[in-house]
PDB file of C-alpha atoms in Angstrom:
ATOM      1  CA  MET A 147      -9.995 -18.129  10.809  1.00  0.00           C
ATOM      2  CA  ASP A 148      -8.284 -18.186  14.185  1.00  0.00           C
ATOM      3  CA  GLY A 149      -5.141 -16.231  13.518  1.00  0.00           C
ATOM      4  CA  PRO A 150      -6.103 -14.319  10.359  1.00  0.00           C
ATOM      5  CA  LEU A 151      -9.482 -13.011  11.588  1.00  0.00           C
ATOM      6  CA  ILE A 152      -9.243 -13.714  15.321  1.00  0.00           C
ATOM      7  CA  PRO A 153      -5.726 -12.759  16.417  1.00  0.00           C
ATOM      8  CA  PHE A 154      -4.080 -15.077  18.921  1.00  0.00           C
ATOM      9  CA  GLY A 155      -2.140 -12.378  20.791  1.00  0.00           C
ATOM     10  CA  THR A 156      -3.035 -11.698  24.389  1.00  0.00           C
ATOM     11  CA  GLY A 157      -5.658  -9.004  24.336  1.00  0.00           C
ATOM     12  CA  SER A 158      -6.900  -6.814  27.146  1.00  0.00           C
ATOM     13  CA  SER A 159      -8.804  -9.811  28.478  1.00  0.00           C
ATOM     14  CA  GLY A 160      -5.519 -11.672  29.021  1.00  0.00           C
ATOM     15  CA  LEU A 161      -6.775 -14.635  27.024  1.00  0.00           C
ATOM     16  CA  GLN A 162      -4.271 -16.862  25.300  1.00  0.00           C
ATOM     17  CA  ALA A 163      -5.112 -18.424  21.975  1.00  0.00           C
ATOM     18  CA  PRO A 164      -6.061 -22.095  21.629  1.00  0.00           C
ATOM     19  CA  ALA A 165      -3.754 -24.465  19.767  1.00  0.00           C
ATOM     20  CA  SER A 166      -6.109 -24.723  16.757  1.00  0.00           C
ATOM     21  CA  ASP A 167      -9.517 -23.622  15.410  1.00  0.00           C
ATOM     22  CA  SER A 168     -11.041 -26.969  16.345  1.00  0.00           C
ATOM     23  CA  GLU A 169     -10.366 -26.372  20.034  1.00  0.00           C
ATOM     24  CA  VAL A 170     -12.501 -23.232  20.092  1.00  0.00           C
ATOM     25  CA  SER A 171     -16.073 -23.400  21.210  1.00  0.00           C
ATOM     26  CA  ILE A 172     -18.002 -21.653  18.458  1.00  0.00           C
ATOM     27  CA  ASP A 173     -21.091 -20.607  20.311  1.00  0.00           C
ATOM     28  CA  GLN A 174     -22.222 -17.036  20.689  1.00  0.00           C
ATOM     29  CA  GLY A 175     -20.538 -16.784  24.108  1.00  0.00           C
ATOM     30  CA  ASN A 176     -17.027 -17.427  22.794  1.00  0.00           C
ATOM     31  CA  PRO A 177     -14.865 -14.656  24.322  1.00  0.00           C
ATOM     32  CA  LEU A 178     -12.430 -14.847  21.408  1.00  0.00           C
ATOM     33  CA  LEU A 179     -15.125 -13.501  19.063  1.00  0.00           C
ATOM     34  CA  GLY A 180     -14.624 -10.110  20.698  1.00  0.00           C
ATOM     35  CA  ARG A 181     -11.310  -9.929  18.866  1.00  0.00           C
ATOM     36  CA  LEU A 182     -13.023  -9.731  15.460  1.00  0.00           C
ATOM     37  CA  ALA A 183     -12.569  -6.315  13.889  1.00  0.00           C
ATOM     38  CA  PRO A 184     -16.037  -5.186  12.717  1.00  0.00           C
ATOM     39  CA  ASP A 185     -14.607  -3.655   9.510  1.00  0.00           C
ATOM     40  CA  LEU A 186     -13.042  -6.922   8.280  1.00  0.00           C
ATOM     41  CA  GLY A 187     -16.085  -7.834   6.203  1.00  0.00           C
ATOM     42  CA  SER A 188     -16.146  -4.570   4.276  1.00  0.00           C
ATOM     43  CA  ARG A 189     -12.345  -4.723   3.758  1.00  0.00           C
ATOM     44  CA  LEU A 190     -12.540  -8.280   2.441  1.00  0.00           C
ATOM     45  CA  THR A 191     -15.498  -7.473   0.197  1.00  0.00           C
ATOM     46  CA  ALA A 192     -13.656  -4.431  -1.179  1.00  0.00           C
ATOM     47  CA  LEU A 193     -10.999  -6.772  -2.607  1.00  0.00           C
ATOM     48  CA  GLY A 194     -13.537  -7.583  -5.343  1.00  0.00           C
ATOM     49  CA  CYS A 195     -12.960 -11.316  -5.449  1.00  0.00           C
ATOM     50  CA  ASP A 196     -15.143 -14.291  -4.548  1.00  0.00           C
ATOM     51  CA  LEU A 197     -14.784 -14.988  -0.836  1.00  0.00           C
ATOM     52  CA  VAL A 198     -15.008 -18.515   0.558  1.00  0.00           C
ATOM     53  CA  TRP A 199     -14.617 -19.884   4.079  1.00  0.00           C
ATOM     54  CA  ALA A 200     -11.716 -22.363   4.207  1.00  0.00           C
ATOM     55  CA  SER A 201     -11.821 -22.872   7.951  1.00  0.00           C
ATOM     56  CA  THR A 202     -12.466 -25.731  10.326  1.00  0.00           C
ATOM     57  CA  TRP A 203     -15.348 -23.559  11.586  1.00  0.00           C
ATOM     58  CA  MET A 204     -17.059 -24.593   8.329  1.00  0.00           C
ATOM     59  CA  GLU A 205     -20.748 -23.483   8.211  1.00  0.00           C
ATOM     60  CA  GLU A 206     -20.453 -22.042  11.726  1.00  0.00           C
ATOM     61  CA  ALA A 207     -18.400 -19.237  10.149  1.00  0.00           C
ATOM     62  CA  ASN A 208     -21.537 -18.059   8.345  1.00  0.00           C
ATOM     63  CA  GLU A 209     -23.651 -18.271  11.480  1.00  0.00           C
ATOM     64  CA  VAL A 210     -21.273 -16.863  14.076  1.00  0.00           C
ATOM     65  CA  VAL A 211     -18.521 -14.824  12.391  1.00  0.00           C
ATOM     66  CA  ALA A 212     -20.030 -13.391   9.200  1.00  0.00           C
ATOM     67  CA  PRO A 213     -22.714 -11.317  10.944  1.00  0.00           C
ATOM     68  CA  ARG A 214     -20.152  -9.884  13.388  1.00  0.00           C
ATOM     69  CA  ILE A 215     -17.927  -8.567  10.601  1.00  0.00           C
ATOM     70  CA  GLY A 216     -20.562  -7.643   8.038  1.00  0.00           C
ATOM     71  CA  LEU A 217     -20.145 -10.470   5.557  1.00  0.00           C
ATOM     72  CA  PRO A 218     -23.005 -12.176   3.693  1.00  0.00           C
ATOM     73  CA  ARG A 219     -23.339 -15.963   3.818  1.00  0.00           C
ATOM     74  CA  LEU A 220     -20.330 -17.348   1.917  1.00  0.00           C
ATOM     75  CA  PRO A 221     -19.606 -20.722   0.307  1.00  0.00           C
ATOM     76  CA  VAL A 222     -17.716 -23.111   2.565  1.00  0.00           C
ATOM     77  CA  VAL A 223     -14.919 -25.485   1.562  1.00  0.00           C
ATOM     78  CA  GLU A 224     -15.948 -28.892   2.864  1.00  0.00           C
ATOM     79  CA  TRP A 225     -13.018 -30.804   4.333  1.00  0.00           C
ATOM     80  CA  PRO A 226     -12.566 -34.548   3.853  1.00  0.00           C
ATOM     81  CA  ASP A 227     -13.126 -36.746   6.897  1.00  0.00           C
ATOM     82  CA  ALA A 228      -9.553 -38.017   6.886  1.00  0.00           C
ATOM     83  CA  CYS A 229      -6.255 -36.454   5.959  1.00  0.00           C
ATOM     84  CA  ALA A 230      -4.749 -37.600   2.665  1.00  0.00           C
ATOM     85  CA  ASP A 231      -2.150 -40.346   3.030  1.00  0.00           C
ATOM     86  CA  GLY A 232       1.294 -39.935   1.532  1.00  0.00           C
ATOM     87  CA  SER A 233       1.503 -36.162   1.952  1.00  0.00           C
ATOM     88  CA  PRO A 234       5.036 -34.775   2.025  1.00  0.00           C
ATOM     89  CA  ARG A 235       6.346 -33.940   5.476  1.00  0.00           C
ATOM     90  CA  GLY A 236       5.394 -30.395   6.413  1.00  0.00           C
ATOM     91  CA  LEU A 237       2.458 -30.108   3.969  1.00  0.00           C
ATOM     92  CA  HIS A 238      -0.568 -28.561   5.675  1.00  0.00           C
ATOM     93  CA  TRP A 239      -3.566 -30.863   5.762  1.00  0.00           C
ATOM     94  CA  LYS A 240      -5.668 -28.238   3.895  1.00  0.00           C
ATOM     95  CA  THR A 241      -3.254 -27.762   0.959  1.00  0.00           C
ATOM     96  CA  ARG A 242      -4.171 -30.674  -1.309  1.00  0.00           C
ATOM     97  CA  HIS A 243      -7.856 -30.159  -0.811  1.00  0.00           C
ATOM     98  CA  LEU A 244      -7.672 -26.406  -1.549  1.00  0.00           C
ATOM     99  CA  VAL A 245      -5.820 -27.094  -4.825  1.00  0.00           C
ATOM    100  CA  GLU A 246      -8.476 -29.650  -5.791  1.00  0.00           C
ATOM    101  CA  TRP A 247     -11.213 -27.182  -4.862  1.00  0.00           C
ATOM    102  CA  ALA A 248      -9.573 -24.379  -6.908  1.00  0.00           C
ATOM    103  CA  ASN A 249      -9.485 -26.710  -9.935  1.00  0.00           C
ATOM    104  CA  ARG A 250      -7.021 -24.569 -11.936  1.00  0.00           C
ATOM    105  CA  ARG A 251      -8.804 -21.327 -11.063  1.00  0.00           C
ATOM    106  CA  PRO A 252      -6.788 -18.458  -9.532  1.00  0.00           C
ATOM    107  CA  PHE A 253      -6.993 -18.471  -5.761  1.00  0.00           C
ATOM    108  CA  ILE A 254      -5.648 -16.818  -2.645  1.00  0.00           C
ATOM    109  CA  TRP A 255      -5.238 -18.795   0.539  1.00  0.00           C
ATOM    110  CA  VAL A 256      -4.910 -16.647   3.654  1.00  0.00           C
ATOM    111  CA  ASP A 257      -3.844 -18.591   6.758  1.00  0.00           C
ATOM    112  CA  ASP A 258      -1.485 -18.431   9.691  1.00  0.00           C
ATOM    113  CA  GLU A 259      -0.096 -21.944   9.108  1.00  0.00           C
ATOM    114  CA  ILE A 260       1.175 -21.704   5.516  1.00  0.00           C
ATOM    115  CA  SER A 261       4.700 -23.067   5.109  1.00  0.00           C
ATOM    116  CA  SER A 262       7.342 -23.165   2.395  1.00  0.00           C
ATOM    117  CA  MET A 263       6.316 -26.790   1.749  1.00  0.00           C
ATOM    118  CA  ASP A 264       2.757 -25.634   0.977  1.00  0.00           C
ATOM    119  CA  ARG A 265       4.090 -23.015  -1.433  1.00  0.00           C
ATOM    120  CA  LEU A 266       6.315 -25.543  -3.208  1.00  0.00           C
ATOM    121  CA  TRP A 267       3.538 -28.096  -3.471  1.00  0.00           C
ATOM    122  CA  VAL A 268       0.983 -25.607  -4.823  1.00  0.00           C
ATOM    123  CA  ALA A 269       3.489 -24.255  -7.349  1.00  0.00           C
ATOM    124  CA  ALA A 270       4.087 -27.774  -8.626  1.00  0.00           C
ATOM    125  CA  GLN A 271       0.479 -29.046  -8.490  1.00  0.00           C
ATOM    126  CA  HIS A 272      -1.776 -26.087  -9.288  1.00  0.00           C
ATOM    127  CA  ALA A 273      -2.007 -25.074 -12.925  1.00  0.00           C
ATOM    128  CA  GLY A 274      -3.496 -21.650 -12.230  1.00  0.00           C
ATOM    129  CA  PRO A 275      -2.221 -18.564 -10.443  1.00  0.00           C
ATOM    130  CA  SER A 276      -2.181 -18.703  -6.653  1.00  0.00           C
ATOM    131  CA  LEU A 277      -1.113 -16.631  -3.687  1.00  0.00           C
ATOM    132  CA  LEU A 278      -0.494 -18.356  -0.383  1.00  0.00           C
ATOM    133  CA  HIS A 279      -0.415 -15.521   2.084  1.00  0.00           C
ATOM    134  CA  ARG A 280       0.664 -16.173   5.655  1.00  0.00           C
ATOM    135  CA  VAL A 281      -0.728 -13.860   8.325  1.00  0.00           C
ATOM    136  CA  ASP A 282       0.956 -13.309  11.676  1.00  0.00           C
ATOM    137  CA  PRO A 283      -1.470 -15.059  14.060  1.00  0.00           C
ATOM    138  CA  SER A 284      -0.690 -12.679  16.896  1.00  0.00           C
ATOM    139  CA  LYS A 285      -1.827  -9.698  14.799  1.00  0.00           C
ATOM    140  CA  GLY A 286      -4.391 -11.009  12.315  1.00  0.00           C
ATOM    141  CA  LEU A 287      -5.165  -9.264   9.032  1.00  0.00           C
ATOM    142  CA  GLU A 288      -3.622  -5.795   8.965  1.00  0.00           C
ATOM    143  CA  ASP A 289      -3.264  -3.017   6.373  1.00  0.00           C
ATOM    144  CA  THR A 290      -0.089  -4.544   4.927  1.00  0.00           C
ATOM    145  CA  ASN A 291      -1.888  -7.850   4.373  1.00  0.00           C
ATOM    146  CA  PHE A 292      -4.756  -6.166   2.546  1.00  0.00           C
ATOM    147  CA  SER A 293      -2.239  -4.308   0.372  1.00  0.00           C
ATOM    148  CA  VAL A 294      -0.536  -7.571  -0.639  1.00  0.00           C
ATOM    149  CA  LEU A 295      -3.899  -9.168  -1.480  1.00  0.00           C
ATOM    150  CA  ALA A 296      -5.121  -6.148  -3.464  1.00  0.00           C
ATOM    151  CA  ASP A 297      -1.809  -5.869  -5.360  1.00  0.00           C
ATOM    152  CA  TRP A 298      -1.907  -9.551  -6.336  1.00  0.00           C
ATOM    153  CA  LEU A 299      -5.511  -9.297  -7.487  1.00  0.00           C
ATOM    154  CA  GLY A 300      -4.698  -6.133  -9.453  1.00  0.00           C
ATOM    155  CA  ALA A 301      -1.777  -7.837 -11.200  1.00  0.00           C
ATOM    156  CA  LEU A 302      -3.986 -10.838 -11.973  1.00  0.00           C
ATOM    157  CA  GLU A 303      -6.647  -8.619 -13.496  1.00  0.00           C
ATOM    158  CA  ALA A 304      -4.043  -6.733 -15.557  1.00  0.00           C
ATOM    159  CA  SER A 305      -2.614  -9.954 -17.054  1.00  0.00           C
TER     160      SER A 305
END
């Protein structure tokens, strides 16, 4: 969420981004929440796919973020307590679990930490279509990102 929805770039407040989502206080007074674009919810909903939180904010995303951007309560991917052992070097800790969660269904993963290793691993391990879309964390989701997502979904629907 931090990065794609809450851009890390220095805003007018002069705030710098934290190193990860887990370092952010997720109470109503979090100054980073002011970086949420209020139209994000409607733009995400307009994609016409099932939306799911895959963030370390977990259920807090429904309580704190969703109302600020106009999203309904969404399902939340529950993360395992410990990272999987034996992961290839460079594989994001979310990758294996997201593929298990998708369970051969088509899925899009939007994140600011997706690497080429994640793409290779998903291509080899996920039997269904997938799009791993990396967002520039200093900018967050922009028009070009929404175009990529909509194009991929359109091509999926056409196939």
